[in-house]
Amino acid sequence: MKTVIPFNDFAAHVRGLRPEIEAAMARVLDRGWFILGPEVNAFEAELAAFFGVPDAVAVANGTDALQLALEAQGIGPGAEVITSPLTAAFTALAIIKAGAVPIFADVDPDTLTLTADTARAVLSPKTRAIVPVHLYGHPADLDPLFALAQEKKWVVLEDACQAHGALYKGRPVGAESGLAALSFYPTKNLGAFGDGGAILVGDAEVARVLRQLRNGGQSDRYHHVRTGINSRLDELHAAVLRSKLTHLSHWIDRRRHLASLYHQALATLPLRLPVERSYARAAYHLFVIRHPERDAIAAGLRQHGIETLIHYPIPLHLQPAFARLGGRPGQFPVAESAAQQILSLPLYPELSEERVLQVTDALREILAALREPNTSSRS
Ligand SMILES: *Cc1c(COP(=O)(O)O)cnc(C)c1O
């Protein structure tokens, strides 16, 4: 069956923005300055203003943003860093790149984010930081995590790579902790036409260190005071991101509107729907349903020409890349059972309301057939 509703539609996305993107790119080409220049400076200031934080440091991608944020806080070899097993593997890879050891902790059954209780269950005298992931754009409950971190003198680094535009108790994620990593991978709520990332920073000294670390550890040209890396953002991407940032609030509203249509249309079906806690205004990076027969539902939707994805099918403690950390099946029951049941439905600003209802109609049909296996096998 040919795809009728793709999981993402970048052609439509670009079509709507093309004139302003071309103008932004032309500005860079005319200026002839391509790395860490006026566009990056302006983007950093505009991004910080959007999030209501003192500063933002642009880097090459979200993984580097996480790694450098930890390094700028002095977290490296010998340190343990608590994070979620239900996230992009890049979260844990960044911790390893910083020289620290990721320690996984189970997640809340509703929000699928870390909690203070699950973190307490895995802490050790070596724990130095905690990296809550605002999965699918739903903020983790930060206040109990902040309280625990303060008690233990841990650094809190928010992985907000999926949560641009999400609010926690009325304030953007990243604002309270003063340390958050963003990704501008094309599928993210604010995406470049390539890789990009940033760290939201509350502390001026940390921002100064980050600007050195992202550029080879230089304090001044050819003066290397730290073993930094090359994680510079280029001017073309900064110019594109500046242009797209002006649409972000509107895009989040649109995502939330489409998510509310999904919620309304699916409310009476035997599915587990995303939970938006009272403290949160979710940014709906993804709309993720849960059902024990997830694979049959995904196959049924594919029959209707509807694309879905799974974020993420294998919890990190069970991935070969992290085997040396000693993870075993059954260790994190909530994350493991979620990984078997989650299914991401199409959700992006360019998606029409009609198509959302096409998806929900298809789901209703598929679920009815699942409940009457005899009818479905004959059809
Ligand atoms: C996308 C993502 C990352 C990594 O960002 P990149 O820009 O791809 O390096 C890290 N954590 C989460 C939760 C993400 O969604």
Tab-separated table of C-alpha atoms and ligand atoms in Angstrom:
chain	number	residue	atom	x	y	z
A	1	MET	CA	0.000	0.000	0.000
A	2	LYS	CA	1.348	3.382	-0.937
A	3	THR	CA	2.055	5.855	1.837
A	4	VAL	CA	-0.845	8.217	2.287
A	5	ILE	CA	0.212	9.791	5.565
A	6	PRO	CA	3.991	9.929	6.023
A	7	PHE	CA	5.536	10.095	9.492
A	8	ASN	CA	7.049	13.477	8.594
A	9	ASP	CA	6.625	15.752	5.596
A	10	PHE	CA	9.727	17.881	5.114
A	11	ALA	CA	8.825	18.855	1.558
A	12	ALA	CA	5.666	20.550	2.849
A	13	HIS	CA	7.630	22.057	5.728
A	14	VAL	CA	10.222	23.628	3.435
A	15	ARG	CA	7.618	24.749	0.892
A	16	GLY	CA	5.966	27.033	3.436
A	17	LEU	CA	9.276	28.595	4.487
A	18	ARG	CA	11.199	28.719	1.242
A	19	PRO	CA	11.337	32.511	0.571
A	20	GLU	CA	12.477	33.451	4.061
A	21	ILE	CA	14.982	30.582	4.222
A	22	GLU	CA	16.477	31.606	0.900
A	23	ALA	CA	16.764	35.200	2.113
A	24	ALA	CA	18.493	34.041	5.307
A	25	MET	CA	20.937	31.888	3.372
A	26	ALA	CA	21.628	34.667	0.865
A	27	ARG	CA	22.527	36.962	3.771
A	28	VAL	CA	25.252	34.487	4.815
A	29	LEU	CA	26.538	33.934	1.284
A	30	ASP	CA	26.756	37.674	0.673
A	31	ARG	CA	28.613	38.236	3.927
A	32	GLY	CA	31.114	35.445	3.288
A	33	TRP	CA	31.517	34.459	6.965
A	34	PHE	CA	30.662	30.820	7.545
A	35	ILE	CA	31.507	29.619	11.067
A	36	LEU	CA	30.726	31.208	14.488
A	37	GLY	CA	29.869	34.674	13.233
A	38	PRO	CA	27.094	37.246	13.499
A	39	GLU	CA	24.289	34.757	12.714
A	40	VAL	CA	25.404	32.397	15.483
A	41	ASN	CA	25.728	35.306	17.948
A	42	ALA	CA	22.268	36.599	17.087
A	43	PHE	CA	20.743	33.099	17.190
A	44	GLU	CA	22.227	32.493	20.654
A	45	ALA	CA	20.722	35.717	21.966
A	46	GLU	CA	17.314	35.038	20.380
A	47	LEU	CA	17.256	31.458	21.641
A	48	ALA	CA	18.123	32.566	25.191
A	49	ALA	CA	15.332	35.163	25.040
A	50	PHE	CA	12.828	32.568	23.796
A	51	PHE	CA	13.616	30.300	26.754
A	52	GLY	CA	13.955	33.117	29.280
A	53	VAL	CA	17.505	32.095	30.213
A	54	PRO	CA	20.584	34.348	30.531
A	55	ASP	CA	22.582	32.718	27.746
A	56	ALA	CA	22.680	29.997	25.096
A	57	VAL	CA	25.752	28.445	23.473
A	58	ALA	CA	25.317	26.962	20.001
A	59	VAL	CA	27.152	23.746	19.127
A	60	ALA	CA	27.219	21.213	16.311
A	61	ASN	CA	24.515	18.818	17.611
A	62	GLY	CA	22.522	17.755	20.668
A	63	THR	CA	24.933	14.990	21.642
A	64	ASP	CA	27.811	17.486	21.899
A	65	ALA	CA	25.526	19.832	23.827
A	66	LEU	CA	25.013	17.118	26.473
A	67	GLN	CA	28.694	16.123	26.547
A	68	LEU	CA	30.051	19.669	26.791
A	69	ALA	CA	27.478	20.714	29.401
A	70	LEU	CA	28.719	17.880	31.641
A	71	GLU	CA	32.389	18.705	30.951
A	72	ALA	CA	31.842	22.403	31.675
A	73	GLN	CA	30.561	21.362	35.103
A	74	GLY	CA	33.678	19.271	35.705
A	75	ILE	CA	31.874	15.953	35.299
A	76	GLY	CA	34.053	13.296	33.709
A	77	PRO	CA	36.149	10.247	34.674
A	78	GLY	CA	35.151	8.739	38.012
A	79	ALA	CA	31.669	10.252	37.972
A	80	GLU	CA	28.375	8.433	37.641
A	81	VAL	CA	25.515	10.191	35.868
A	82	ILE	CA	21.923	8.999	36.310
A	83	THR	CA	19.695	8.999	33.259
A	84	SER	CA	16.752	7.218	31.651
A	85	PRO	CA	17.010	3.938	29.719
A	86	LEU	CA	14.098	5.054	27.519
A	87	THR	CA	15.671	7.790	25.392
A	88	ALA	CA	17.736	8.295	22.264
A	89	ALA	CA	20.978	6.360	22.770
A	90	PHE	CA	22.804	9.669	22.231
A	91	THR	CA	21.913	10.760	25.776
A	92	ALA	CA	23.996	7.940	27.258
A	93	LEU	CA	26.660	8.137	24.540
A	94	ALA	CA	27.246	11.792	25.469
A	95	ILE	CA	27.762	10.825	29.125
A	96	ILE	CA	30.340	8.247	28.037
A	97	LYS	CA	32.034	10.780	25.720
A	98	ALA	CA	32.390	13.100	28.722
A	99	GLY	CA	34.294	10.253	30.422
A	100	ALA	CA	31.575	9.478	32.974
A	101	VAL	CA	29.480	6.329	33.498
A	102	PRO	CA	25.757	6.367	32.671
A	103	ILE	CA	23.638	4.795	35.411
A	104	PHE	CA	20.126	4.013	34.277
A	105	ALA	CA	17.060	4.442	36.476
A	106	ASP	CA	13.497	3.397	35.687
A	107	VAL	CA	10.829	5.852	34.582
A	108	ASP	CA	7.396	7.004	35.671
A	109	PRO	CA	4.683	4.779	34.121
A	110	ASP	CA	2.637	7.766	32.897
A	111	THR	CA	5.221	10.277	31.654
A	112	LEU	CA	8.043	7.782	30.947
A	113	THR	CA	10.516	10.232	32.535
A	114	LEU	CA	12.910	9.848	35.499
A	115	THR	CA	11.584	10.438	39.008
A	116	ALA	CA	13.327	11.254	42.279
A	117	ASP	CA	12.307	7.827	43.614
A	118	THR	CA	13.743	5.867	40.706
A	119	ALA	CA	16.937	7.974	40.895
A	120	ARG	CA	17.265	7.280	44.626
A	121	ALA	CA	17.128	3.564	43.882
A	122	VAL	CA	20.359	3.709	41.832
A	123	LEU	CA	22.402	6.522	43.393
A	124	SER	CA	25.894	5.879	44.786
A	125	PRO	CA	28.649	7.944	46.386
A	126	LYS	CA	30.029	8.437	42.864
A	127	THR	CA	26.841	10.031	41.494
A	128	ARG	CA	27.626	13.572	40.385
A	129	ALA	CA	24.813	14.479	38.020
A	130	ILE	CA	21.339	13.558	36.830
A	131	VAL	CA	20.098	13.942	33.260
A	132	PRO	CA	16.288	13.868	33.093
A	133	VAL	CA	14.969	13.494	29.554
A	134	HIS	CA	11.783	15.378	28.655
A	135	LEU	CA	10.661	12.482	26.490
A	136	TYR	CA	8.346	13.200	23.546
A	137	GLY	CA	8.160	16.838	24.726
A	138	HIS	CA	6.573	15.980	28.098
A	139	PRO	CA	8.533	17.595	30.941
A	140	ALA	CA	9.818	15.378	33.741
A	141	ASP	CA	8.587	16.428	37.188
A	142	LEU	CA	11.615	18.608	37.930
A	143	ASP	CA	11.015	19.963	41.436
A	144	PRO	CA	11.499	16.625	43.249
A	145	LEU	CA	14.598	16.024	41.095
A	146	PHE	CA	15.955	19.490	41.958
A	147	ALA	CA	15.355	18.787	45.668
A	148	LEU	CA	17.228	15.476	45.483
A	149	ALA	CA	20.053	17.055	43.456
A	150	GLN	CA	20.398	19.882	45.949
A	151	GLU	CA	20.519	17.425	48.859
A	152	LYS	CA	23.232	15.372	47.122
A	153	LYS	CA	25.046	18.323	45.460
A	154	TRP	CA	24.440	16.923	41.986
A	155	VAL	CA	24.393	18.833	38.730
A	156	VAL	CA	21.036	18.708	36.899
A	157	LEU	CA	21.344	18.696	33.110
A	158	GLU	CA	18.005	18.625	31.312
A	159	ASP	CA	17.939	16.691	28.053
A	160	ALA	CA	15.450	19.003	26.329
A	161	CYS	CA	16.307	17.752	22.821
A	162	GLN	CA	12.639	16.817	22.295
A	163	ALA	CA	11.113	19.563	24.385
A	164	HIS	CA	11.707	22.972	22.791
A	165	GLY	CA	8.699	25.007	23.807
A	166	ALA	CA	7.528	22.756	26.663
A	167	LEU	CA	6.648	24.472	29.941
A	168	TYR	CA	7.178	23.224	33.487
A	169	LYS	CA	5.032	25.112	36.006
A	170	GLY	CA	4.603	27.901	33.478
A	171	ARG	CA	8.287	28.335	32.615
A	172	PRO	CA	10.165	26.894	29.631
A	173	VAL	CA	12.174	23.756	30.347
A	174	GLY	CA	15.785	24.652	31.001
A	175	ALA	CA	14.924	27.938	32.721
A	176	GLU	CA	14.910	26.640	36.291
A	177	SER	CA	17.949	24.331	36.247
A	178	GLY	CA	20.020	26.750	34.171
A	179	LEU	CA	21.509	23.863	32.193
A	180	ALA	CA	19.717	22.178	29.302
A	181	ALA	CA	20.727	20.577	26.020
A	182	LEU	CA	18.818	21.144	22.794
A	183	SER	CA	19.098	19.377	19.444
A	184	PHE	CA	18.217	20.925	16.101
A	185	TYR	CA	18.216	17.624	14.222
A	186	PRO	CA	15.724	18.132	11.364
A	187	THR	CA	12.876	16.157	12.977
A	188	LYS	CA	12.982	18.071	16.270
A	189	ASN	CA	10.423	20.768	17.127
A	190	LEU	CA	13.004	23.336	16.012
A	191	GLY	CA	15.098	21.663	13.343
A	192	ALA	CA	17.924	22.836	11.101
A	193	PHE	CA	18.459	21.524	7.577
A	194	GLY	CA	21.279	19.447	8.998
A	195	ASP	CA	22.760	18.971	12.467
A	196	GLY	CA	22.817	21.599	15.194
A	197	GLY	CA	22.503	21.919	18.956
A	198	ALA	CA	22.733	24.335	21.862
A	199	ILE	CA	23.149	24.510	25.617
A	200	LEU	CA	20.867	26.826	27.599
A	201	VAL	CA	22.975	28.293	30.379
A	202	GLY	CA	22.121	30.180	33.545
A	203	ASP	CA	25.661	30.834	34.721
A	204	ALA	CA	27.993	33.240	32.881
A	205	GLU	CA	31.163	31.349	33.873
A	206	VAL	CA	29.746	28.056	32.575
A	207	ALA	CA	28.818	29.788	29.315
A	208	ARG	CA	32.353	31.141	28.967
A	209	VAL	CA	33.824	27.648	29.482
A	210	LEU	CA	31.349	26.168	26.975
A	211	ARG	CA	32.360	28.701	24.311
A	212	GLN	CA	35.959	27.564	24.765
A	213	LEU	CA	35.140	23.849	24.810
A	214	ARG	CA	33.129	23.950	21.568
A	215	ASN	CA	36.015	25.608	19.735
A	216	GLY	CA	39.017	23.430	20.506
A	217	GLY	CA	39.386	24.809	24.023
A	218	GLN	CA	40.656	28.164	22.769
A	219	SER	CA	40.506	31.227	24.984
A	220	ASP	CA	41.771	33.405	22.137
A	221	ARG	CA	42.735	32.473	18.626
A	222	TYR	CA	45.474	29.785	18.775
A	223	HIS	CA	45.570	29.853	22.597
A	224	HIS	CA	44.292	26.457	23.757
A	225	VAL	CA	43.563	26.425	27.483
A	226	ARG	CA	41.360	23.277	27.553
A	227	THR	CA	41.116	20.014	25.635
A	228	GLY	CA	37.996	21.069	23.818
A	229	ILE	CA	36.474	19.617	20.673
A	230	ASN	CA	35.305	20.951	17.325
A	231	SER	CA	31.615	21.472	17.869
A	232	ARG	CA	30.998	24.775	16.104
A	233	LEU	CA	27.673	25.718	14.553
A	234	ASP	CA	27.915	27.165	11.079
A	235	GLU	CA	26.387	30.436	9.959
A	236	LEU	CA	24.062	28.919	7.358
A	237	HIS	CA	22.375	26.773	9.983
A	238	ALA	CA	22.238	29.623	12.474
A	239	ALA	CA	20.562	31.834	9.856
A	240	VAL	CA	18.005	29.097	9.069
A	241	LEU	CA	17.366	28.486	12.765
A	242	ARG	CA	16.855	32.219	13.437
A	243	SER	CA	14.209	32.285	10.763
A	244	LYS	CA	12.510	29.131	12.044
A	245	LEU	CA	12.644	30.241	15.685
A	246	THR	CA	10.151	33.010	14.868
A	247	HIS	CA	7.602	30.245	14.041
A	248	LEU	CA	8.294	27.949	16.973
A	249	SER	CA	5.505	29.141	19.304
A	250	HIS	CA	2.991	28.807	16.509
A	251	TRP	CA	4.269	25.325	15.617
A	252	ILE	CA	3.997	24.187	19.246
A	253	ASP	CA	0.410	25.486	19.363
A	254	ARG	CA	-0.350	23.553	16.178
A	255	ARG	CA	1.228	20.368	17.557
A	256	ARG	CA	-0.841	20.770	20.726
A	257	HIS	CA	-4.002	21.333	18.721
A	258	LEU	CA	-3.443	18.176	16.655
A	259	ALA	CA	-2.557	16.267	19.837
A	260	SER	CA	-5.864	17.359	21.376
A	261	LEU	CA	-7.682	16.027	18.291
A	262	TYR	CA	-5.915	12.687	18.761
A	263	HIS	CA	-6.849	12.712	22.448
A	264	GLN	CA	-10.524	13.439	21.737
A	265	ALA	CA	-10.888	10.892	18.968
A	266	LEU	CA	-8.992	8.131	20.798
A	267	ALA	CA	-10.340	8.694	24.313
A	268	THR	CA	-12.858	5.844	24.189
A	269	LEU	CA	-10.561	3.285	22.533
A	270	PRO	CA	-8.633	0.649	24.510
A	271	LEU	CA	-5.294	2.450	24.129
A	272	ARG	CA	-2.958	4.082	26.611
A	273	LEU	CA	-2.668	7.757	25.624
A	274	PRO	CA	0.035	10.307	26.558
A	275	VAL	CA	-0.489	11.908	29.955
A	276	GLU	CA	-0.033	15.660	30.372
A	277	ARG	CA	0.481	16.277	34.074
A	278	SER	CA	-1.012	19.368	35.693
A	279	TYR	CA	2.478	20.906	36.096
A	280	ALA	CA	3.204	20.605	32.385
A	281	ARG	CA	2.431	22.138	29.042
A	282	ALA	CA	3.833	19.505	26.715
A	283	ALA	CA	5.483	20.436	23.418
A	284	TYR	CA	4.237	17.233	21.730
A	285	HIS	CA	7.378	16.405	19.798
A	286	LEU	CA	5.733	12.993	19.354
A	287	PHE	CA	2.284	11.544	19.974
A	288	VAL	CA	2.921	8.100	21.449
A	289	ILE	CA	0.178	5.577	22.138
A	290	ARG	CA	0.635	2.294	23.998
A	291	HIS	CA	-0.985	-1.102	23.406
A	292	PRO	CA	0.165	-4.690	24.111
A	293	GLU	CA	-0.440	-5.576	20.443
A	294	ARG	CA	1.612	-2.674	19.168
A	295	ASP	CA	3.159	-4.585	16.248
A	296	ALA	CA	-0.244	-5.674	14.902
A	297	ILE	CA	-1.502	-2.090	15.165
A	298	ALA	CA	1.559	-0.730	13.327
A	299	ALA	CA	1.048	-3.348	10.582
A	300	GLY	CA	-2.633	-2.424	10.335
A	301	LEU	CA	-1.811	1.269	9.995
A	302	ARG	CA	0.748	0.442	7.318
A	303	GLN	CA	-2.069	-1.326	5.426
A	304	HIS	CA	-3.906	2.004	5.502
A	305	GLY	CA	-0.806	3.782	4.171
A	306	ILE	CA	-0.048	5.377	7.535
A	307	GLU	CA	3.570	5.465	8.681
A	308	THR	CA	4.495	5.016	12.338
A	309	LEU	CA	7.794	4.710	14.231
A	310	ILE	CA	8.882	3.376	17.618
A	311	HIS	CA	10.767	5.711	19.966
A	312	TYR	CA	12.527	3.589	21.166
A	313	PRO	CA	12.230	-0.171	20.635
A	314	ILE	CA	15.192	-1.230	22.818
A	315	PRO	CA	15.844	0.277	26.272
A	316	LEU	CA	19.457	1.400	26.504
A	317	HIS	CA	20.499	-1.049	29.250
A	318	LEU	CA	19.683	-3.874	26.780
A	319	GLN	CA	21.595	-2.373	23.826
A	320	PRO	CA	24.865	-4.140	22.899
A	321	ALA	CA	26.699	-0.788	22.951
A	322	PHE	CA	26.037	-0.488	26.692
A	323	ALA	CA	26.474	-4.182	27.605
A	324	ARG	CA	29.617	-3.407	29.594
A	325	LEU	CA	27.432	-1.481	32.062
A	326	GLY	CA	25.953	-4.834	33.107
A	327	GLY	CA	22.302	-4.256	32.239
A	328	ARG	CA	19.931	-7.234	32.286
A	329	PRO	CA	16.332	-7.894	31.249
A	330	GLY	CA	13.852	-7.219	34.033
A	331	GLN	CA	16.021	-4.498	35.574
A	332	PHE	CA	13.728	-1.604	34.593
A	333	PRO	CA	10.247	-3.103	34.220
A	334	VAL	CA	8.435	0.146	33.387
A	335	ALA	CA	10.842	1.147	30.610
A	336	GLU	CA	10.973	-2.407	29.269
A	337	SER	CA	7.222	-2.905	29.105
A	338	ALA	CA	6.776	0.559	27.585
A	339	ALA	CA	9.355	-0.230	24.891
A	340	GLN	CA	7.202	-3.189	23.812
A	341	GLN	CA	3.970	-1.186	23.672
A	342	ILE	CA	4.823	2.296	22.380
A	343	LEU	CA	3.937	3.515	18.910
A	344	SER	CA	4.508	7.060	17.577
A	345	LEU	CA	1.756	8.414	15.327
A	346	PRO	CA	2.323	11.110	12.681
A	347	LEU	CA	2.349	14.575	14.305
A	348	TYR	CA	3.839	17.709	12.751
A	349	PRO	CA	2.573	21.240	12.113
A	350	GLU	CA	1.939	20.572	8.400
A	351	LEU	CA	-0.334	17.584	9.125
A	352	SER	CA	-3.993	18.369	8.390
A	353	GLU	CA	-6.848	17.751	10.793
A	354	GLU	CA	-8.471	15.475	8.209
A	355	ARG	CA	-5.404	13.269	8.233
A	356	VAL	CA	-5.375	13.056	12.022
A	357	LEU	CA	-8.975	11.818	11.800
A	358	GLN	CA	-7.959	9.353	9.061
A	359	VAL	CA	-5.388	7.949	11.493
A	360	THR	CA	-7.892	7.727	14.336
A	361	ASP	CA	-10.545	6.108	12.084
A	362	ALA	CA	-7.986	3.524	10.990
A	363	LEU	CA	-7.047	2.861	14.613
A	364	ARG	CA	-10.697	2.364	15.572
A	365	GLU	CA	-11.121	-0.178	12.777
A	366	ILE	CA	-7.882	-2.027	13.607
A	367	LEU	CA	-8.691	-2.235	17.323
A	368	ALA	CA	-12.206	-3.526	16.621
A	369	ALA	CA	-10.735	-6.250	14.407
A	370	LEU	CA	-8.185	-7.166	17.090
A	371	ARG	CA	-11.036	-7.726	19.543
A	372	GLU	CA	-12.873	-10.020	17.097
A	373	PRO	CA	-10.055	-12.162	15.703
A	374	ASN	CA	-12.449	-14.446	13.753
A	375	THR	CA	-13.875	-11.595	11.700
A	376	SER	CA	-10.479	-10.094	11.024
A	377	SER	CA	-8.965	-13.397	9.832
A	378	ARG	CA	-11.825	-13.913	7.392
A	379	SER	CA	-11.629	-10.411	5.938
B	1	LIG	C1	17.841	13.973	19.251
B	1	LIG	C2	18.175	13.643	20.658
B	1	LIG	C3	19.487	13.664	21.142
B	1	LIG	C4	20.692	13.857	20.256
B	1	LIG	O1	20.676	15.012	19.510
B	1	LIG	P1	21.556	15.058	18.141
B	1	LIG	O2	21.371	16.462	17.664
B	1	LIG	O3	20.976	14.041	17.219
B	1	LIG	O4	22.963	14.762	18.520
B	1	LIG	C5	19.698	13.435	22.486
B	1	LIG	N1	18.679	13.188	23.320
B	1	LIG	C6	17.399	13.128	22.889
B	1	LIG	C7	16.307	12.851	23.875
B	1	LIG	C8	17.105	13.346	21.547
B	1	LIG	O5	15.835	13.268	21.129
